[in-house]
mmCIF file with all atom_site columns, C-alpha atoms in Angstrom:
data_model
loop_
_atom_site.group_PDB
_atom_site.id
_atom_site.type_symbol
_atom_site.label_atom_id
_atom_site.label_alt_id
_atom_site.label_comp_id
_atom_site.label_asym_id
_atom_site.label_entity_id
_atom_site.label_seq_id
_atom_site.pdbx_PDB_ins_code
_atom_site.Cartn_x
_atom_site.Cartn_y
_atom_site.Cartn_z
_atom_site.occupancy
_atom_site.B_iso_or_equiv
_atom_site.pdbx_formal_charge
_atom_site.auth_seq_id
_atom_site.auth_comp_id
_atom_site.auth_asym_id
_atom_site.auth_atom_id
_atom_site.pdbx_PDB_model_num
ATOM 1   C CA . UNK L 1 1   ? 138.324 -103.809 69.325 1.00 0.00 ? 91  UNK L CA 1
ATOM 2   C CA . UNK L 1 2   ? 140.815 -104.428 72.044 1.00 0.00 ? 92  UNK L CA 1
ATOM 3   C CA . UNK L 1 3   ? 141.893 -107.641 71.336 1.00 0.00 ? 93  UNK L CA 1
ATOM 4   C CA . UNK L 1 4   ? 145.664 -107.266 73.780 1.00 0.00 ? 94  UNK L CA 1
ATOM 5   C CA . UNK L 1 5   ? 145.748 -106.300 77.283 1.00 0.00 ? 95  UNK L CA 1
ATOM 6   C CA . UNK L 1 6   ? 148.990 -105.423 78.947 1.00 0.00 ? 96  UNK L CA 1
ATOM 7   C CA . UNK L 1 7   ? 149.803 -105.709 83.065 1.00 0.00 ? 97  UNK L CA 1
ATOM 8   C CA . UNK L 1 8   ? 153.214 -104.812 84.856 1.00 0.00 ? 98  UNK L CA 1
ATOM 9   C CA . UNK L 1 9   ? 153.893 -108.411 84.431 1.00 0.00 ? 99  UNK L CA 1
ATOM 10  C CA . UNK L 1 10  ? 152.288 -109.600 81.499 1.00 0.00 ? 100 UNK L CA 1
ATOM 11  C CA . UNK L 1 11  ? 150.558 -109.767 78.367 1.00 0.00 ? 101 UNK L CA 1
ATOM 12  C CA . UNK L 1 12  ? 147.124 -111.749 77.128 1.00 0.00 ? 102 UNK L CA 1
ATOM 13  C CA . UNK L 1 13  ? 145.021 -112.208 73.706 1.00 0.00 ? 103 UNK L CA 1
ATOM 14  C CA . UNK L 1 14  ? 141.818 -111.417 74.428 1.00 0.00 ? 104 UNK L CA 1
ATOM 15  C CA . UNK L 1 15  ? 139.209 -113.899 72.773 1.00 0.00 ? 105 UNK L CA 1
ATOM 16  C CA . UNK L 1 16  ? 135.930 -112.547 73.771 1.00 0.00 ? 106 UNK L CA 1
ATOM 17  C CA . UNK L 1 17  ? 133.797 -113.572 71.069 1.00 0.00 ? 107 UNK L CA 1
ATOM 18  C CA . UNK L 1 18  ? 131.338 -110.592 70.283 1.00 0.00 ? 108 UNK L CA 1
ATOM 19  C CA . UNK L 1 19  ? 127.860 -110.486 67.788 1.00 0.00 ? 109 UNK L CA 1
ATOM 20  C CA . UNK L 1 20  ? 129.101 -108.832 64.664 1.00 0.00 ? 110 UNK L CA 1
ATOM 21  C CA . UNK L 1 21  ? 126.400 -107.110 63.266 1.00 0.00 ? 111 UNK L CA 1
ATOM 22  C CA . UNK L 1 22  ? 125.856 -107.201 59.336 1.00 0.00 ? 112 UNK L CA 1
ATOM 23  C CA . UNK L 1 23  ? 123.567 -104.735 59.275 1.00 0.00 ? 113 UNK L CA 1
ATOM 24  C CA . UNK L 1 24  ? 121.459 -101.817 60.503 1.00 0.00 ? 114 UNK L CA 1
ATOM 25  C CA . UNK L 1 25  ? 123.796 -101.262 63.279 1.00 0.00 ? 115 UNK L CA 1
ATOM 26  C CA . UNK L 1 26  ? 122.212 -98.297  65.368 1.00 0.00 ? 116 UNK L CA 1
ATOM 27  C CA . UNK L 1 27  ? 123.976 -96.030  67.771 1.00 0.00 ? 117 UNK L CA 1
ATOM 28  C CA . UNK L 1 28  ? 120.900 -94.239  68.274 1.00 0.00 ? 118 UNK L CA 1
ATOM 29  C CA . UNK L 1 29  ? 120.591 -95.024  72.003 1.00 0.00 ? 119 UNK L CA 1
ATOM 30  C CA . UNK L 1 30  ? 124.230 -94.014  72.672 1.00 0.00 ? 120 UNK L CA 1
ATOM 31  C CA . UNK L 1 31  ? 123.948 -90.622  70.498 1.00 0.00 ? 121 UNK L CA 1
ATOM 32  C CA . UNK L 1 32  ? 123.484 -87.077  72.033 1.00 0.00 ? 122 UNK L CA 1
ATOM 33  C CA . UNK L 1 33  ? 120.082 -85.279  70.439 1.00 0.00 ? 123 UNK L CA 1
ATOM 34  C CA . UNK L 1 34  ? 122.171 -82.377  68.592 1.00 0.00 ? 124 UNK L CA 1
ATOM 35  C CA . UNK L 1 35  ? 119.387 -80.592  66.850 1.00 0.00 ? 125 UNK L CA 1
ATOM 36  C CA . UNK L 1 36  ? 119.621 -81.098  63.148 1.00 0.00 ? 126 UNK L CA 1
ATOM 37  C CA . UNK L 1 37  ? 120.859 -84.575  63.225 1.00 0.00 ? 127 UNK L CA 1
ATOM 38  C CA . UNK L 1 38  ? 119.202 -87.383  61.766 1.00 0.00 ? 128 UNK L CA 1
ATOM 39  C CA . UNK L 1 39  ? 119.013 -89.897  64.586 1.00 0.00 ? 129 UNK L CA 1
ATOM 40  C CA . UNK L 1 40  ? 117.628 -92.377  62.473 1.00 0.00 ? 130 UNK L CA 1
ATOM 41  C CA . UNK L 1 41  ? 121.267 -92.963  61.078 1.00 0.00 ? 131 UNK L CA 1
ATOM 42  C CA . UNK L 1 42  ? 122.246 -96.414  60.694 1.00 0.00 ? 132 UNK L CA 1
ATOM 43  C CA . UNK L 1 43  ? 125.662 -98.298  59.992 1.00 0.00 ? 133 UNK L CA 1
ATOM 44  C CA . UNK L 1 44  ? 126.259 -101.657 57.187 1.00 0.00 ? 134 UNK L CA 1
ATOM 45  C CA . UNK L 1 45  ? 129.437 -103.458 57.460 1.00 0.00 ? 135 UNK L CA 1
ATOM 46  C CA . UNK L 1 46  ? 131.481 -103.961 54.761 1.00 0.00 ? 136 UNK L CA 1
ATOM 47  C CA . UNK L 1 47  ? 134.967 -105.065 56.306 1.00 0.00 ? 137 UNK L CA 1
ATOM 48  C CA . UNK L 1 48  ? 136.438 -107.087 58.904 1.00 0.00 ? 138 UNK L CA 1
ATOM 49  C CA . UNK L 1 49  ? 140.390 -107.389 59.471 1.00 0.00 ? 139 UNK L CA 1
ATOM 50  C CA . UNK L 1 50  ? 140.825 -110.826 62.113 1.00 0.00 ? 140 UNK L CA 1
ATOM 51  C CA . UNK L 1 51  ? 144.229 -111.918 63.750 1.00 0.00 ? 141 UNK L CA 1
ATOM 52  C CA . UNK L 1 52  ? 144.932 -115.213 64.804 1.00 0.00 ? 142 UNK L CA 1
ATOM 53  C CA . UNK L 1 53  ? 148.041 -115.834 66.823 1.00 0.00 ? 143 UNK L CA 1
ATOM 54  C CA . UNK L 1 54  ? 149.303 -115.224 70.005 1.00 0.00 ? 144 UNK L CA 1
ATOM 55  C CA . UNK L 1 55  ? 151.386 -111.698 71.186 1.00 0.00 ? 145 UNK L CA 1
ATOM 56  C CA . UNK L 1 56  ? 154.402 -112.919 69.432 1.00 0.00 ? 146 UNK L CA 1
ATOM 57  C CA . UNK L 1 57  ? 153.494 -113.246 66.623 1.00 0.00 ? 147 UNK L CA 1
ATOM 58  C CA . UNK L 1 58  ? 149.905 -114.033 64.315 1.00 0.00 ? 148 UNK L CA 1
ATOM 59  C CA . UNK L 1 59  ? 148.768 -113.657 61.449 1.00 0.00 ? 149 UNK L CA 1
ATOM 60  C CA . UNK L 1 60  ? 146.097 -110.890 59.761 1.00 0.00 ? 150 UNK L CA 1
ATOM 61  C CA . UNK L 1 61  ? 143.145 -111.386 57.344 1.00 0.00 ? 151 UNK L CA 1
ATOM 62  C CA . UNK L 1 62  ? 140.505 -109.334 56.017 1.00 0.00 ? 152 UNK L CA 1
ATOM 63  C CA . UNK L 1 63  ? 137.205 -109.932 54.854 1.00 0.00 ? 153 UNK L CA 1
ATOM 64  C CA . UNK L 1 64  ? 135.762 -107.589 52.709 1.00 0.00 ? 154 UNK L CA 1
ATOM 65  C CA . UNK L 1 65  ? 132.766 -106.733 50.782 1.00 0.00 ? 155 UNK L CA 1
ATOM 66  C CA . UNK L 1 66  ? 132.801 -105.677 47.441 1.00 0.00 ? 156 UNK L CA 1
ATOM 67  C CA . UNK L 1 67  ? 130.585 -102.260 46.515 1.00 0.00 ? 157 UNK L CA 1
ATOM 68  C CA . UNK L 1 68  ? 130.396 -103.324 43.111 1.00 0.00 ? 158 UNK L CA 1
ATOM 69  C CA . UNK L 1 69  ? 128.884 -107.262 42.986 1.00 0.00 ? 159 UNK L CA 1
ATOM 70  C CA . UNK L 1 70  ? 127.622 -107.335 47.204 1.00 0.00 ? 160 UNK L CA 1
ATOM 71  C CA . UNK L 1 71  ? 129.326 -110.443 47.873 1.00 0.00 ? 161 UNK L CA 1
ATOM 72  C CA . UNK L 1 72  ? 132.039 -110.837 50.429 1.00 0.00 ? 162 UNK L CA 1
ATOM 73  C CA . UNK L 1 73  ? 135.716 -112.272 50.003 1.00 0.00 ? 163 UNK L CA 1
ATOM 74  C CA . UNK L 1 74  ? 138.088 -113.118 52.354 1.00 0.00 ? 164 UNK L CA 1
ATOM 75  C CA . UNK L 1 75  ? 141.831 -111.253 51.233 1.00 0.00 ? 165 UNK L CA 1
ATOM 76  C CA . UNK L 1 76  ? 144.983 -113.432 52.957 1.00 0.00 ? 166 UNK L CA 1
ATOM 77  C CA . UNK L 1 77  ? 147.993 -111.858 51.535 1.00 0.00 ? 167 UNK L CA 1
ATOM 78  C CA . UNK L 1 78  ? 148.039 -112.509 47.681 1.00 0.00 ? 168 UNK L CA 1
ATOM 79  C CA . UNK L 1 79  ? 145.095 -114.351 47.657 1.00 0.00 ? 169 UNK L CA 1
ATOM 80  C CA . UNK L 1 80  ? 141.365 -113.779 47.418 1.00 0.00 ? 170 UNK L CA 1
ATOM 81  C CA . UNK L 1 81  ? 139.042 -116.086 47.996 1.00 0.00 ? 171 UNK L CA 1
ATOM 82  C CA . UNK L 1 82  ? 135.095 -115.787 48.129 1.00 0.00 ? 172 UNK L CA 1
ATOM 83  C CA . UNK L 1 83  ? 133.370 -115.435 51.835 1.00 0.00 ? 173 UNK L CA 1
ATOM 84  C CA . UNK L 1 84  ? 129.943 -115.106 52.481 1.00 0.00 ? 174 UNK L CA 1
ATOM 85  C CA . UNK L 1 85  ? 127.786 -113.476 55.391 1.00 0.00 ? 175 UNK L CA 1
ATOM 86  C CA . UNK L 1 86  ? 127.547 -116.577 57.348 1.00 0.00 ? 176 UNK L CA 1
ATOM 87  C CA . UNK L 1 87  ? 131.083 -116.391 57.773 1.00 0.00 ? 177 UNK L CA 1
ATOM 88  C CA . UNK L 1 88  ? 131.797 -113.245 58.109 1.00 0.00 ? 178 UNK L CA 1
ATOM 89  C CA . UNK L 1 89  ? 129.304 -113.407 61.182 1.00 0.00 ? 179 UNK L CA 1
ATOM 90  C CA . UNK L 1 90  ? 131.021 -115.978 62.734 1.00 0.00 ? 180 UNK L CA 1
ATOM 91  C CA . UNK L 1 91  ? 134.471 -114.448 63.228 1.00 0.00 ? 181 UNK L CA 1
ATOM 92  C CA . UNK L 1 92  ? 133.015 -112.843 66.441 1.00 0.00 ? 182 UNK L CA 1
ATOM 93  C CA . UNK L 1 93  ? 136.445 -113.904 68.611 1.00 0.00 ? 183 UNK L CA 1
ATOM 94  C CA . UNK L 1 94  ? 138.935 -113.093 65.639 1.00 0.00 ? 184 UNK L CA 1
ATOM 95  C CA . UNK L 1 95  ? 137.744 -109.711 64.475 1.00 0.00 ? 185 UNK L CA 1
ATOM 96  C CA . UNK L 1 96  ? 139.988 -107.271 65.408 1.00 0.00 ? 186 UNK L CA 1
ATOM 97  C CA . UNK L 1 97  ? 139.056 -104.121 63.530 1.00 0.00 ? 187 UNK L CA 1
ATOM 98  C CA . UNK L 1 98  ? 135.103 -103.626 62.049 1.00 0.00 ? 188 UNK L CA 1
ATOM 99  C CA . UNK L 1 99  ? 134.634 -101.568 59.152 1.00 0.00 ? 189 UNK L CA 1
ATOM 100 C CA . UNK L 1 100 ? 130.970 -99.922  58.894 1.00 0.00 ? 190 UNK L CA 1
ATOM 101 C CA . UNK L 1 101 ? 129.619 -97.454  56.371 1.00 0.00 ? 191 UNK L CA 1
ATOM 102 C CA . UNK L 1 102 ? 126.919 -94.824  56.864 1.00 0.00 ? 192 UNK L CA 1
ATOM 103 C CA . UNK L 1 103 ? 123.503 -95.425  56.065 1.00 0.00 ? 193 UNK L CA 1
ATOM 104 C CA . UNK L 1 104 ? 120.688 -92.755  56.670 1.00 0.00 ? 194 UNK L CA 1
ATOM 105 C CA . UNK L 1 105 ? 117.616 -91.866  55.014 1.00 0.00 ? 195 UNK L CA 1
ATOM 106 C CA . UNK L 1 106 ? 118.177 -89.242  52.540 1.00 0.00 ? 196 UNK L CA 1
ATOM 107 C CA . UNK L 1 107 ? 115.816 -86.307  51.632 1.00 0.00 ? 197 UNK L CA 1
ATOM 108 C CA . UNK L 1 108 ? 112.943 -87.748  49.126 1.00 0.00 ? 198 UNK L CA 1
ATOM 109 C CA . UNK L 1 109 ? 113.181 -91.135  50.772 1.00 0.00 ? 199 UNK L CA 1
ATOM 110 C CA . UNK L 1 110 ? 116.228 -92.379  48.816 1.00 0.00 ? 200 UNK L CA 1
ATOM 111 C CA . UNK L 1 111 ? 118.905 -94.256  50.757 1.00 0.00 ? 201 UNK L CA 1
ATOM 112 C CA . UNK L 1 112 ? 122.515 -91.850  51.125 1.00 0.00 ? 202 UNK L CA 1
ATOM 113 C CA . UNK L 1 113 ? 125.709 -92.154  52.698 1.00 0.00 ? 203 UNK L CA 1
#
């Protein structure tokens, strides 16, 4: 996301806050109709890196879910800490960089990536 913009003269932090989506994120409207494509594809986050701070200096977080147990956790240098959904929707003016993963039906009706 572009979180910095930069003028001649000076520099700013934008704060926009924006709807993170959790999941089923859908590009289809955006997409071009390549023939062969399934336009049914659909994207699940599973990461979030946030920065707080100004231009000179901040600080970065992640919050990332785990493939193996579902649940999210918030990483902040050597520590991890457990998150959760509600919070991870929430960081709408922090999030800096949004992590999504593929998700499309597969032939036989089974879910793939």
């Amino acid at each position: 996301l572009k979180r910095f913009s930069f003028s001649s003269y000076s520099g700013n932090k934008i704060e926009t806050s924006i709807q993170i989506p959790l999941q089923g994120l859908s590009l289809e409207q955006i997409m071009s109709s390549t023939q062969g494509r399934d336009r049914q594809t659909s994207y699940n986050l599973f990461g979030v890196s946030c920065h707080s701070g100004g231009l000179r200096g901040g600080h970065y977080v992640a919050h990332c879910k785990n493939p193996d147990d579902g649940r999210w956790y918030l990483r902040n240098d050597a520590r991890v800490s457990p998150s959760g959904e509600g919070i991870v929707a929430q960081l709408g003016s922090t999030a800096y960089v949004l992590f999504f993963q593929r998700v499309s039906s597969a032939p036989g009706g089974g879910a793939g990536t």
